[in-house]
Amino acid sequence: MTFGTRSAIFSASKPGCAVRMASICSPTRLSLSLRTTLSSLRTSRAPRISLRSSPISLSLSIKPVRLNFKNPVSASSASAEMAGQCQKKVEKFQTEEEVAVRLAKYTADLSAKFVKERGAFTVVLSGGSLIYTLRKLAEEPYKYMVEWEKWHVFWVDERVVKRDHADSNYKLALEGLLCKVPTPPGQVYAINDALPAEGAAEDYETCLKHLVERNVIATSKATGFPKFDLMLLGMGPDGHLASLFPGHPLCNEKTKWVTHITDSPKPPPERITFTFPVINSAAYNAMVVTGDDKADAVQRALGNSQHPDTLPVQSLAAEDELTWFLDQGAASKL
């Protein structure tokens, strides 16, 4: 698979849009023809594979809440309300290896479900240790059973660096997963690394809106925000997710789909990030946490903590289902 050049091959209704979109809608080249409807895609479902790893599972099923983002009380309180009322599952495993095995099956099953229902699978990645935990997807049986050509890959956040920089989430995912599976390069949507943070965020949001208009990305009937099929997320020891950090004003953003940060407490300082309204509008969200260095944040998010401050991860929700995948270290204080 080659990732290296760009070209614009679609037209847009607004003058100049084709040139602008070409700079962002592909990490390398825009080989996806947006004139082609998804109805032509195959809808055969991949076989389900039964794996041996069996998690200890806690399921909380509570009626979801509908939000009106035209008149929200605040994004943080709305997200907190959704987080308390969505269907939530917690799956615990002894080792990170068992988490990886289970996560591969979970992702492959959802891929088959959405390819059958929609003809495509929109999946959002984060950085950090998550990509390593996704390694089983690039191995048998999933390497050959998943319909990778139906995947559309996005990032929940990205560092504003060149794509070949060591800090790039795109580079991490490319080397850890995407170069090992046959997802078309034109369906892998990296940020425009030639733009500053604010411009890159605006550009990425424009790309998402174009794909929503084409129904590549679904729209949430509850919130009006884009509804990705699956977001695969990680969490920092401080309880941040994406580039939404504790106490930062971006946690309260309620209108933008994608925003930027120039003062990240974790380097590099300049990043773009999805906002909570977009993250929580996903059909399925998977929060993958491994290691005992994150046990305190997990305990605050899922335990009976009486801490007065709310961590960003405590505002995480999903429209259909939120699942936490934990190894023994991460779950050690529950």
Coordinates of C-alpha atoms in Angstrom, one line a residue:
M1 CA 0.0 0.0 0.0
T2 CA 1.4 3.4 -1.0
F3 CA 0.8 6.5 1.1
G4 CA 2.5 9.4 -0.5
T5 CA 0.7 11.6 -3.1
R6 CA -2.4 13.6 -3.4
S7 CA -4.9 14.3 -6.2
A8 CA -8.4 15.8 -6.4
I9 CA -10.8 13.7 -8.4
F10 CA -14.2 15.0 -7.3
S11 CA -16.2 18.1 -7.8
A12 CA -18.1 20.1 -5.2
S13 CA -21.0 22.4 -5.3
K14 CA -19.2 25.4 -4.0
P15 CA -16.4 27.1 -6.0
G16 CA -13.0 26.2 -4.7
C17 CA -14.2 23.4 -2.5
A18 CA -12.6 20.7 -4.6
V19 CA -9.2 22.2 -4.1
R20 CA -9.7 22.7 -0.4
M21 CA -11.1 19.3 0.2
A22 CA -8.4 17.5 -1.7
S23 CA -5.9 18.8 0.9
I24 CA -7.6 17.1 3.8
C25 CA -9.9 14.2 2.7
S26 CA -7.0 11.9 2.2
P27 CA -3.7 11.3 4.0
T28 CA -2.1 10.7 0.7
R29 CA -4.3 10.8 -2.3
L30 CA -8.1 11.2 -2.7
S31 CA -8.9 8.0 -4.6
L32 CA -12.4 7.8 -3.1
S33 CA -14.9 9.1 -5.7
L34 CA -17.6 10.8 -3.8
R35 CA -19.8 10.7 -6.9
T36 CA -20.2 6.9 -6.2
T37 CA -23.0 6.0 -3.9
L38 CA -22.6 3.5 -1.2
S39 CA -25.4 1.3 -2.7
S40 CA -22.9 -0.2 -5.0
L41 CA -20.8 -1.6 -2.2
R42 CA -21.0 -5.3 -1.2
T43 CA -23.0 -6.2 1.8
S44 CA -21.9 -9.7 2.5
R45 CA -21.3 -10.3 6.2
A46 CA -18.1 -11.8 7.4
P47 CA -18.4 -15.0 9.4
R48 CA -18.3 -14.7 13.2
I49 CA -15.4 -16.4 14.9
S50 CA -15.7 -17.7 18.4
L51 CA -12.6 -16.9 20.5
R52 CA -11.7 -18.5 23.8
S53 CA -11.1 -15.4 25.9
S54 CA -14.2 -14.8 28.2
P55 CA -14.4 -11.5 30.0
I56 CA -16.0 -10.8 33.3
S57 CA -18.8 -8.5 32.1
L58 CA -20.9 -5.9 33.9
S59 CA -23.8 -4.6 31.9
L60 CA -25.8 -1.5 32.8
S61 CA -28.8 -0.9 30.6
I62 CA -30.4 2.5 31.1
K63 CA -32.7 4.4 28.8
P64 CA -30.7 6.8 26.6
V65 CA -31.4 10.5 26.7
R66 CA -32.1 12.8 23.7
L67 CA -30.3 16.1 23.6
N68 CA -31.3 19.3 21.9
F69 CA -28.0 21.1 21.1
K70 CA -29.9 24.1 19.9
N71 CA -30.6 25.0 23.5
P72 CA -28.1 23.1 25.7
V73 CA -27.5 23.9 29.3
S74 CA -23.8 23.3 28.7
A75 CA -21.8 20.8 26.8
S76 CA -20.2 19.5 30.0
S77 CA -23.4 18.9 31.9
A78 CA -25.1 17.5 28.7
S79 CA -22.2 15.1 28.2
A80 CA -22.3 14.1 31.9
E81 CA -26.0 13.4 31.6
M82 CA -25.5 11.2 28.6
A83 CA -22.7 9.4 30.3
G84 CA -25.0 8.5 33.2
Q85 CA -27.9 7.3 31.0
C86 CA -26.4 5.4 28.0
Q87 CA -26.0 1.7 27.9
K88 CA -22.7 0.9 29.6
K89 CA -20.7 -2.3 29.8
V90 CA -17.5 -3.1 31.6
E91 CA -15.3 -6.1 30.5
K92 CA -12.4 -7.1 32.6
F93 CA -9.5 -9.3 31.6
Q94 CA -6.4 -10.7 33.3
T95 CA -3.9 -9.5 30.7
E96 CA -3.5 -7.0 27.9
E97 CA -3.2 -9.9 25.5
E98 CA -6.7 -11.0 26.4
V99 CA -7.9 -7.4 25.9
A100 CA -6.4 -7.4 22.4
V101 CA -8.0 -10.7 21.5
R102 CA -11.4 -9.6 22.6
L103 CA -11.1 -6.1 21.1
A104 CA -10.3 -7.6 17.7
K105 CA -13.4 -9.8 17.7
Y106 CA -15.6 -6.8 19.0
T107 CA -14.3 -4.6 16.2
A108 CA -14.7 -7.2 13.5
D109 CA -18.2 -8.0 14.6
L110 CA -19.2 -4.4 14.4
S111 CA -17.5 -4.0 11.1
A112 CA -19.6 -6.9 9.7
K113 CA -22.8 -5.4 11.2
F114 CA -22.4 -2.0 9.7
V115 CA -21.2 -3.2 6.3
K116 CA -24.3 -5.3 6.1
E117 CA -26.6 -2.4 7.2
R118 CA -24.9 0.6 5.6
G119 CA -22.4 -0.8 3.1
A120 CA -19.6 0.9 4.9
F121 CA -17.9 1.1 8.3
T122 CA -16.8 4.4 9.8
V123 CA -14.2 3.9 12.5
V124 CA -12.4 6.5 14.6
L125 CA -9.0 5.8 16.1
S126 CA -7.1 7.5 18.9
G127 CA -3.3 7.3 19.5
G128 CA -1.2 6.0 22.4
S129 CA -1.3 2.4 23.4
L130 CA -4.6 1.7 21.7
I131 CA -3.0 1.0 18.3
Y132 CA -0.8 -1.7 19.8
T133 CA -3.9 -3.3 21.4
L134 CA -5.5 -3.4 18.0
R135 CA -2.7 -5.6 16.6
K136 CA -4.8 -8.7 16.4
L137 CA -6.9 -7.2 13.7
A138 CA -3.9 -7.5 11.3
E139 CA -3.5 -11.2 12.1
E140 CA -5.5 -14.2 11.1
P141 CA -8.5 -14.7 11.0
Y142 CA -9.4 -11.0 10.9
K143 CA -6.8 -9.9 8.3
Y144 CA -8.7 -12.0 5.7
M145 CA -12.3 -12.0 7.0
V146 CA -12.8 -8.3 7.6
E147 CA -14.0 -6.3 4.6
W148 CA -11.3 -3.7 4.9
E149 CA -12.2 -2.1 1.6
K150 CA -15.4 -0.9 3.3
W151 CA -13.6 0.9 6.1
H152 CA -13.4 4.7 6.4
V153 CA -10.8 5.6 9.0
F154 CA -10.7 8.9 11.0
W155 CA -8.9 10.2 14.1
V156 CA -10.5 11.5 17.2
D157 CA -7.6 13.8 17.7
E158 CA -4.2 14.5 16.1
R159 CA -1.1 16.3 16.9
V160 CA -0.3 19.2 14.5
V161 CA 2.9 17.8 13.2
K162 CA 4.0 16.3 9.8
R163 CA 2.6 12.9 9.1
D164 CA 6.0 11.3 9.3
H165 CA 6.8 12.9 12.7
A166 CA 7.2 10.5 15.6
D167 CA 4.3 12.3 17.5
S168 CA 1.8 11.8 14.6
N169 CA -1.2 9.6 15.5
Y170 CA -1.5 8.9 11.8
K171 CA 2.0 7.6 11.6
L172 CA 1.4 5.4 14.6
A173 CA -1.7 3.9 13.1
L174 CA -0.2 3.5 9.7
E175 CA 2.8 1.5 11.0
G176 CA 0.8 -0.4 13.6
L177 CA -2.3 -1.4 11.6
L178 CA -3.1 0.4 8.3
C179 CA -0.1 -0.7 6.3
K180 CA -0.9 -4.3 7.2
V181 CA -4.5 -4.3 5.9
P182 CA -6.1 -3.4 2.5
T183 CA -8.1 -0.4 3.4
P184 CA -8.0 2.0 0.4
P185 CA -5.7 5.0 1.0
G186 CA -8.5 7.3 -0.1
Q187 CA -10.7 6.2 2.7
V188 CA -8.1 7.0 5.4
Y189 CA -8.7 10.7 6.4
A190 CA -5.7 12.4 8.0
I191 CA -5.5 16.1 8.8
N192 CA -3.8 18.6 6.5
D193 CA -0.4 18.8 8.0
A194 CA 0.5 21.9 6.1
L195 CA -2.0 24.0 8.1
P196 CA -1.7 25.5 11.6
A197 CA -3.9 24.1 14.3
E198 CA -6.9 26.3 13.8
G199 CA -6.9 25.9 10.1
A200 CA -6.4 22.1 10.3
A201 CA -9.4 21.8 12.7
E202 CA -11.6 23.8 10.4
D203 CA -10.4 21.8 7.3
Y204 CA -11.1 18.5 9.0
E205 CA -14.6 19.6 10.0
T206 CA -15.3 20.7 6.5
C207 CA -14.2 17.2 5.3
L208 CA -16.5 15.5 7.8
K209 CA -19.5 17.7 6.7
H210 CA -18.9 16.8 3.1
L211 CA -18.9 13.1 3.9
V212 CA -22.0 13.5 6.0
E213 CA -23.7 15.1 3.0
R214 CA -22.7 12.1 0.9
N215 CA -24.0 9.7 3.7
V216 CA -20.6 8.1 4.1
I217 CA -20.9 9.2 7.7
A218 CA -24.4 8.9 9.3
T219 CA -26.2 11.7 11.2
S220 CA -27.5 11.3 14.7
K221 CA -31.2 11.8 14.8
A222 CA -30.9 12.6 18.5
T223 CA -28.3 15.4 18.3
G224 CA -27.8 16.3 14.6
F225 CA -24.1 15.7 14.9
P226 CA -22.2 13.1 12.8
K227 CA -22.8 9.5 14.0
F228 CA -19.7 7.4 13.5
D229 CA -20.2 3.7 13.7
L230 CA -17.4 3.0 16.2
M231 CA -14.8 5.1 18.1
L232 CA -11.9 3.2 19.5
L233 CA -10.6 5.4 22.4
G234 CA -7.9 5.4 25.0
M235 CA -7.5 7.3 28.2
G236 CA -4.5 9.0 29.9
P237 CA -3.6 8.6 33.6
D238 CA -5.1 12.0 34.2
G239 CA -8.5 10.9 32.8
H240 CA -8.2 12.8 29.5
L241 CA -9.5 11.4 26.2
A242 CA -8.9 12.6 22.7
S243 CA -7.2 16.0 23.4
L244 CA -9.8 17.0 26.0
F245 CA -7.9 17.5 29.2
P246 CA -9.1 18.0 32.8
G247 CA -10.3 21.6 33.5
H248 CA -9.7 22.7 29.9
P249 CA -12.5 24.9 28.3
L250 CA -12.6 22.7 25.3
C251 CA -14.5 20.1 27.4
N252 CA -17.4 22.6 27.3
E253 CA -17.5 23.1 23.5
K254 CA -21.0 22.4 22.3
T255 CA -21.3 23.6 18.7
K256 CA -18.1 22.7 16.8
W257 CA -17.5 19.3 15.5
V258 CA -13.7 19.6 15.5
T259 CA -11.7 22.2 17.5
H260 CA -8.1 23.0 18.2
I261 CA -5.8 23.4 21.2
T262 CA -2.5 25.3 21.4
D263 CA -1.8 24.8 25.1
S264 CA -2.1 21.1 25.6
P265 CA -0.7 20.1 29.0
K266 CA 0.8 17.1 27.3
P267 CA 3.3 17.7 24.4
P268 CA 3.1 18.5 21.6
P269 CA 1.0 21.6 22.6
E270 CA -0.8 22.1 19.2
R271 CA -3.5 19.5 18.4
I272 CA -7.0 19.1 16.9
T273 CA -9.7 17.1 18.5
F274 CA -13.3 16.0 18.2
T275 CA -15.6 17.6 20.7
F276 CA -17.8 15.8 23.2
P277 CA -21.0 16.3 21.2
V278 CA -19.4 14.4 18.3
I279 CA -17.7 11.7 20.4
N280 CA -20.9 11.0 22.4
S281 CA -23.0 10.8 19.2
A282 CA -21.1 7.7 18.0
A283 CA -23.2 4.5 17.8
Y284 CA -20.6 2.6 19.7
N285 CA -17.7 3.8 21.8
A286 CA -15.0 1.5 23.1
M287 CA -12.8 2.8 25.9
V288 CA -9.6 0.6 26.1
V289 CA -7.5 1.0 29.2
T290 CA -4.5 -1.1 30.2
G291 CA -1.9 -0.7 32.9
D292 CA -2.0 0.1 36.6
D293 CA -0.9 3.7 36.1
K294 CA -4.5 4.4 35.0
A295 CA -6.2 2.6 37.8
D296 CA -7.0 5.8 39.8
A297 CA -8.7 7.4 36.8
V298 CA -10.7 4.2 36.1
Q299 CA -11.8 4.0 39.7
R300 CA -13.0 7.6 39.6
A301 CA -14.8 7.0 36.3
L302 CA -16.4 3.6 37.2
G303 CA -16.2 3.2 40.9
N304 CA -17.8 5.0 43.8
S305 CA -15.4 7.9 43.9
Q306 CA -16.6 11.0 45.8
H307 CA -14.0 13.3 44.2
P308 CA -15.5 16.8 43.6
D309 CA -13.8 17.3 40.2
T310 CA -15.1 15.5 37.1
L311 CA -12.6 13.9 34.7
P312 CA -13.2 14.3 31.0
V313 CA -13.6 10.5 30.6
Q314 CA -16.5 10.6 33.0
S315 CA -18.4 12.6 30.4
L316 CA -18.0 9.8 27.8
A317 CA -21.2 8.2 26.4
A318 CA -22.5 6.7 23.2
E319 CA -25.9 6.6 21.4
D320 CA -26.1 2.8 21.4
E321 CA -23.5 1.4 23.7
L322 CA -20.3 2.3 25.6
T323 CA -18.0 -0.5 26.5
W324 CA -14.9 -0.3 28.7
F325 CA -12.2 -2.9 28.1
L326 CA -9.9 -3.2 31.1
D327 CA -6.9 -5.4 32.0
Q328 CA -6.2 -6.5 35.6
G329 CA -4.0 -3.5 36.2
A330 CA -6.4 -0.9 35.0
A331 CA -9.3 -2.5 37.0
S332 CA -7.2 -3.1 40.1
K333 CA -9.0 -0.4 42.2
L334 CA -12.6 -1.3 41.2

